[in-house]
Amino acid sequence: RAMTAGRPGSPARAIRRSRFAAAVLACSAAILPIAACAQAFPAKPLRVIIPFQPGSTLDVVGHLTAGKMEEALGQKVVVEFMGGGNGVVGAQYVARSSADGYTLLLTAPSSQITPVFLLRSVPYDPRKDFTPIVANVEPVTCLSVSPALPVAGMKELVELAKKSPGKLSFASSGNGSVFHLMGEQVNRAAGVETVHVPYKNAAQALPDVSSGQPEMVYSACNNVRPFMASGKLKVIAQFLPSGFAGRFARFPDVPSVTETLPAYQKPPSWIAYFGPA
């Protein structure tokens, strides 16, 4: 009625038209920026920060998921490594980044859980300073030993460790890593004492273990497969995620650790994406 009242070209009708146009523009001004923001993201490449050295399982997962993210988002996804402090340095960087969706953290419990219990102070709050996005995988872990070590399985290893407390050593991807905790939990469950030798990542430890020093290594199974195939390492036990029974399909001949140590409970070893709070 407001648009049709008055004669064509009359001042009253012109005023009503201008008011209607102003109302439409006001509504558009309120709506368009929201729509533009939704359509614009992502308007530039994304960064995925891995707070560890290259060569770890996170390296594999990061590049696999980055490729799928590029397909879905239509933007480049750059994987960057920012090692240090067993994940703390890279996690702190992401926690202090802009919360705009362009800087993500791909990490493990080593940076989000264990520092709270193992360090005097942590430069971020793992719960308050991050937005958890999605859990990608929980790796299957293997205990591998040097071919020179005279053991055929977990039972023989436990017997040997009990005869020589503190003589055998195991490698992991660093102090406070999931692999370190797995070794300590095996010590507790088996009632033995083996010595921890930290590396920057488990992949770096594999050549040393194959030559006999340290004698053992806890690592993701995918890192061990080439050494196992060439006979440079013996895989004597596998550690399945909680809730899984039986054996890992790719290692059907390798017993689960719980077959020898029923009381053993594997610590969570998820790999997940986080963003700033």
Short mmCIF file of C-alpha atoms in Angstrom, two decimals:
data_model
loop_
_atom_site.label_atom_id
_atom_site.label_comp_id
_atom_site.label_asym_id
_atom_site.label_seq_id
_atom_site.Cartn_x
_atom_site.Cartn_y
_atom_site.Cartn_z
CA ARG A 1 0.00 0.00 0.00
CA ALA A 2 2.86 2.39 0.77
CA MET A 3 4.27 1.88 -2.71
CA THR A 4 0.96 2.48 -4.53
CA ALA A 5 -0.46 5.39 -2.53
CA GLY A 6 -0.29 8.85 -4.14
CA ARG A 7 0.01 9.87 -7.74
CA PRO A 8 2.96 8.71 -9.88
CA GLY A 9 5.81 11.15 -9.49
CA SER A 10 4.26 12.83 -6.42
CA PRO A 11 6.59 13.91 -3.57
CA ALA A 12 4.79 11.57 -1.15
CA ARG A 13 5.39 8.57 -3.37
CA ALA A 14 9.02 9.52 -3.93
CA ILE A 15 9.57 9.75 -0.18
CA ARG A 16 7.98 6.36 0.38
CA ARG A 17 10.17 4.82 -2.36
CA SER A 18 13.31 6.29 -0.84
CA ARG A 19 12.37 4.97 2.61
CA PHE A 20 11.71 1.50 1.21
CA ALA A 21 15.02 1.54 -0.65
CA ALA A 22 16.83 2.65 2.50
CA ALA A 23 15.24 -0.21 4.46
CA VAL A 24 16.30 -2.74 1.82
CA LEU A 25 19.85 -1.39 1.80
CA ALA A 26 19.99 -1.50 5.59
CA CYS A 27 18.95 -5.16 5.57
CA SER A 28 21.46 -5.93 2.83
CA ALA A 29 24.25 -4.19 4.73
CA ALA A 30 23.55 -6.40 7.73
CA ILE A 31 23.37 -9.64 5.75
CA LEU A 32 25.97 -9.32 2.99
CA PRO A 33 29.13 -9.17 5.19
CA ILE A 34 28.13 -12.44 6.87
CA ALA A 35 27.51 -14.14 3.54
CA ALA A 36 30.71 -12.71 2.10
CA CYS A 37 32.75 -14.03 5.04
CA ALA A 38 31.19 -17.49 4.74
CA GLN A 39 31.91 -17.63 1.01
CA ALA A 40 35.42 -16.22 1.29
CA PHE A 41 36.88 -18.83 3.66
CA PRO A 42 39.41 -20.00 2.89
CA ALA A 43 40.71 -17.04 0.95
CA LYS A 44 44.38 -18.00 1.36
CA PRO A 45 46.49 -21.10 2.09
CA LEU A 46 46.17 -22.87 5.43
CA ARG A 47 49.09 -23.86 7.64
CA VAL A 48 49.24 -27.14 9.53
CA ILE A 49 51.84 -27.01 12.30
CA ILE A 50 53.30 -30.34 13.40
CA PRO A 51 55.18 -29.70 16.66
CA PHE A 52 57.72 -32.47 16.08
CA GLN A 53 60.54 -33.31 13.70
CA PRO A 54 59.90 -34.77 10.20
CA GLY A 55 59.80 -38.53 9.90
CA SER A 56 57.19 -39.32 12.53
CA THR A 57 53.73 -40.80 12.08
CA LEU A 58 52.37 -37.26 12.29
CA ASP A 59 54.40 -36.48 9.17
CA VAL A 60 52.56 -39.23 7.26
CA VAL A 61 49.13 -38.32 8.62
CA GLY A 62 49.73 -34.60 8.08
CA HIS A 63 50.54 -34.93 4.39
CA LEU A 64 47.74 -37.41 3.73
CA THR A 65 45.10 -35.21 5.33
CA ALA A 66 46.55 -32.03 3.81
CA GLY A 67 45.93 -33.44 0.34
CA LYS A 68 42.31 -34.24 1.16
CA MET A 69 41.81 -30.82 2.75
CA GLU A 70 43.08 -29.15 -0.42
CA GLU A 71 40.53 -31.07 -2.47
CA ALA A 72 37.70 -30.08 -0.13
CA LEU A 73 38.66 -26.44 0.45
CA GLY A 74 40.18 -25.46 -2.88
CA GLN A 75 43.19 -23.90 -1.19
CA LYS A 76 46.78 -24.93 -0.60
CA VAL A 77 47.44 -26.57 2.76
CA VAL A 78 51.08 -26.22 3.86
CA VAL A 79 52.51 -28.67 6.40
CA GLU A 80 55.20 -27.11 8.61
CA PHE A 81 57.38 -28.72 11.26
CA MET A 82 58.10 -26.81 14.46
CA GLY A 83 59.83 -29.26 16.77
CA GLY A 84 61.07 -28.57 20.27
CA GLY A 85 60.14 -29.36 23.84
CA ASN A 86 58.45 -32.62 22.79
CA GLY A 87 55.67 -30.70 21.09
CA VAL A 88 55.40 -27.74 23.44
CA VAL A 89 57.11 -25.17 21.18
CA GLY A 90 54.83 -25.76 18.19
CA ALA A 91 51.70 -26.04 20.32
CA GLN A 92 52.49 -22.73 22.01
CA TYR A 93 52.89 -21.09 18.61
CA VAL A 94 49.44 -22.23 17.49
CA ALA A 95 47.85 -21.27 20.81
CA ARG A 96 49.04 -17.70 20.25
CA SER A 97 48.03 -17.55 16.58
CA SER A 98 44.99 -15.73 15.25
CA ALA A 99 41.79 -17.72 15.68
CA ASP A 100 40.83 -17.32 12.03
CA GLY A 101 41.05 -20.93 10.88
CA TYR A 102 44.26 -20.52 8.89
CA THR A 103 46.70 -21.96 11.47
CA LEU A 104 46.02 -25.48 12.73
CA LEU A 105 47.87 -27.85 15.03
CA LEU A 106 48.27 -31.54 14.22
CA THR A 107 49.56 -33.18 17.35
CA ALA A 108 49.47 -36.02 19.87
CA PRO A 109 49.10 -36.33 23.66
CA SER A 110 52.79 -35.40 23.99
CA SER A 111 51.89 -31.71 23.65
CA GLN A 112 48.33 -31.67 24.98
CA ILE A 113 48.31 -34.01 27.99
CA THR A 114 51.66 -35.22 29.29
CA PRO A 115 53.34 -31.79 29.72
CA VAL A 116 50.80 -30.91 32.39
CA PHE A 117 52.05 -33.80 34.50
CA LEU A 118 55.75 -33.86 33.57
CA LEU A 119 56.78 -30.19 33.39
CA ARG A 120 57.01 -27.62 36.16
CA SER A 121 55.14 -25.16 33.98
CA VAL A 122 53.50 -25.22 30.54
CA PRO A 123 53.24 -21.96 28.51
CA TYR A 124 49.60 -22.67 27.60
CA ASP A 125 46.48 -24.28 28.99
CA PRO A 126 45.78 -27.39 26.85
CA ARG A 127 42.04 -27.14 27.53
CA LYS A 128 41.41 -23.38 27.45
CA ASP A 129 43.86 -22.26 24.76
CA PHE A 130 42.80 -24.66 21.98
CA THR A 131 39.72 -25.65 20.02
CA PRO A 132 39.69 -29.43 19.45
CA ILE A 133 38.55 -30.12 15.88
CA VAL A 134 38.84 -33.81 14.98
CA ALA A 135 40.75 -36.96 15.90
CA ASN A 136 42.35 -38.54 12.84
CA VAL A 137 43.90 -41.85 13.84
CA GLU A 138 45.19 -43.90 16.74
CA PRO A 139 48.34 -45.65 15.54
CA VAL A 140 49.09 -49.29 16.16
CA THR A 141 52.41 -49.46 17.99
CA CYS A 142 55.08 -52.13 17.88
CA LEU A 143 57.87 -53.18 20.19
CA SER A 144 60.87 -54.02 18.04
CA VAL A 145 64.24 -55.39 19.09
CA SER A 146 67.65 -55.82 17.56
CA PRO A 147 68.14 -59.13 15.69
CA ALA A 148 71.15 -59.70 17.94
CA LEU A 149 68.99 -59.76 21.07
CA PRO A 150 68.43 -63.44 21.97
CA VAL A 151 64.66 -63.28 22.39
CA ALA A 152 61.89 -64.67 20.21
CA GLY A 153 59.01 -62.91 21.90
CA MET A 154 57.73 -60.86 24.79
CA LYS A 155 57.96 -63.70 27.30
CA GLU A 156 61.67 -64.24 26.61
CA LEU A 157 62.30 -60.50 26.76
CA VAL A 158 60.71 -60.24 30.20
CA GLU A 159 62.78 -63.19 31.43
CA LEU A 160 65.99 -61.62 30.09
CA ALA A 161 65.17 -58.23 31.64
CA LYS A 162 64.52 -59.83 35.04
CA LYS A 163 67.91 -61.54 34.92
CA SER A 164 69.69 -58.26 34.11
CA PRO A 165 67.81 -55.34 35.71
CA GLY A 166 68.84 -51.97 34.26
CA LYS A 167 70.97 -53.54 31.53
CA LEU A 168 68.53 -53.37 28.62
CA SER A 169 67.46 -50.04 27.12
CA PHE A 170 64.57 -48.89 24.95
CA ALA A 171 64.31 -45.97 22.55
CA SER A 172 61.34 -43.67 22.06
CA SER A 173 60.45 -40.40 20.36
CA GLY A 174 61.33 -38.36 23.45
CA ASN A 175 60.75 -37.80 27.14
CA GLY A 176 57.05 -37.76 27.92
CA SER A 177 56.04 -39.16 24.54
CA VAL A 178 53.40 -41.87 24.31
CA PHE A 179 56.12 -44.32 23.30
CA HIS A 180 58.14 -43.41 26.41
CA LEU A 181 55.08 -43.98 28.61
CA MET A 182 54.41 -47.32 26.92
CA GLY A 183 57.90 -48.50 27.81
CA GLU A 184 57.49 -47.43 31.42
CA GLN A 185 54.10 -49.15 31.62
CA VAL A 186 55.58 -52.35 30.25
CA ASN A 187 58.27 -52.12 32.95
CA ARG A 188 55.55 -51.81 35.58
CA ALA A 189 53.28 -54.54 34.20
CA ALA A 190 56.18 -56.98 33.77
CA GLY A 191 58.00 -56.06 36.97
CA VAL A 192 61.24 -55.28 35.13
CA GLU A 193 63.65 -52.37 34.82
CA THR A 194 64.74 -51.20 31.37
CA VAL A 195 66.35 -47.81 30.69
CA HIS A 196 64.78 -45.14 28.49
CA VAL A 197 66.82 -43.52 25.70
CA PRO A 198 64.99 -40.51 24.17
CA TYR A 199 65.32 -39.54 20.50
CA LYS A 200 63.87 -36.62 18.54
CA ASN A 201 61.54 -39.11 16.88
CA ALA A 202 61.22 -42.88 16.78
CA ALA A 203 62.28 -43.08 13.13
CA GLN A 204 65.74 -41.76 14.05
CA ALA A 205 66.13 -44.53 16.62
CA LEU A 206 65.44 -47.44 14.28
CA PRO A 207 68.92 -47.66 12.66
CA ASP A 208 70.58 -47.58 16.10
CA VAL A 209 68.31 -50.33 17.43
CA SER A 210 68.97 -52.48 14.37
CA SER A 211 72.68 -52.30 15.22
CA GLY A 212 72.04 -53.27 18.84
CA GLN A 213 72.21 -50.07 20.88
CA PRO A 214 69.65 -49.43 22.32
CA GLU A 215 68.27 -52.95 22.15
CA MET A 216 64.55 -52.05 21.82
CA VAL A 217 62.29 -49.36 20.41
CA TYR A 218 58.61 -48.48 20.77
CA SER A 219 57.28 -46.90 17.60
CA ALA A 220 54.37 -46.85 15.16
CA CYS A 221 54.20 -50.03 13.10
CA ASN A 222 54.30 -48.17 9.78
CA ASN A 223 57.82 -46.92 10.62
CA VAL A 224 59.03 -50.43 11.42
CA ARG A 225 57.76 -52.31 8.36
CA PRO A 226 60.79 -51.64 6.07
CA PHE A 227 63.23 -52.73 8.81
CA MET A 228 61.14 -55.79 9.56
CA ALA A 229 61.00 -56.79 5.89
CA SER A 230 64.78 -56.53 5.52
CA GLY A 231 65.45 -58.46 8.73
CA LYS A 232 67.08 -55.49 10.47
CA LEU A 233 64.51 -55.52 13.30
CA LYS A 234 62.40 -58.16 15.02
CA VAL A 235 58.87 -57.10 15.95
CA ILE A 236 57.95 -59.09 19.05
CA ALA A 237 54.76 -57.37 20.24
CA GLN A 238 52.04 -55.06 19.02
CA PHE A 239 49.97 -52.60 21.04
CA LEU A 240 46.42 -52.15 19.83
CA PRO A 241 44.20 -49.18 20.71
CA SER A 242 41.91 -49.69 23.69
CA GLY A 243 38.74 -51.54 22.79
CA PHE A 244 40.37 -53.58 20.00
CA ALA A 245 40.84 -57.32 20.40
CA GLY A 246 42.97 -59.81 18.53
CA ARG A 247 45.90 -58.77 16.35
CA PHE A 248 46.62 -56.09 13.78
CA ALA A 249 45.74 -57.48 10.34
CA ARG A 250 49.04 -56.37 8.78
CA PHE A 251 51.02 -58.19 11.49
CA PRO A 252 48.98 -61.36 12.03
CA ASP A 253 52.00 -63.32 13.28
CA VAL A 254 52.98 -60.73 15.91
CA PRO A 255 51.29 -61.30 19.30
CA SER A 256 49.56 -58.52 21.17
CA VAL A 257 51.40 -57.46 24.33
CA THR A 258 48.35 -58.41 26.41
CA GLU A 259 48.84 -62.04 25.40
CA THR A 260 51.92 -62.01 27.63
CA LEU A 261 51.01 -59.15 30.00
CA PRO A 262 47.21 -59.23 30.52
CA ALA A 263 47.37 -56.35 33.02
CA TYR A 264 48.93 -53.97 30.51
CA GLN A 265 46.82 -51.00 29.41
CA LYS A 266 47.96 -49.00 26.41
CA PRO A 267 47.98 -45.20 26.87
CA PRO A 268 45.95 -43.25 24.27
CA SER A 269 48.06 -42.37 21.24
CA TRP A 270 45.63 -40.40 19.09
CA ILE A 271 46.67 -37.91 16.43
CA ALA A 272 44.29 -34.96 16.19
CA TYR A 273 43.71 -31.47 14.81
CA PHE A 274 43.39 -28.44 17.06
CA GLY A 275 43.03 -24.72 16.46
CA PRO A 276 43.55 -21.70 18.72
CA ALA A 277 40.76 -21.07 21.24
#
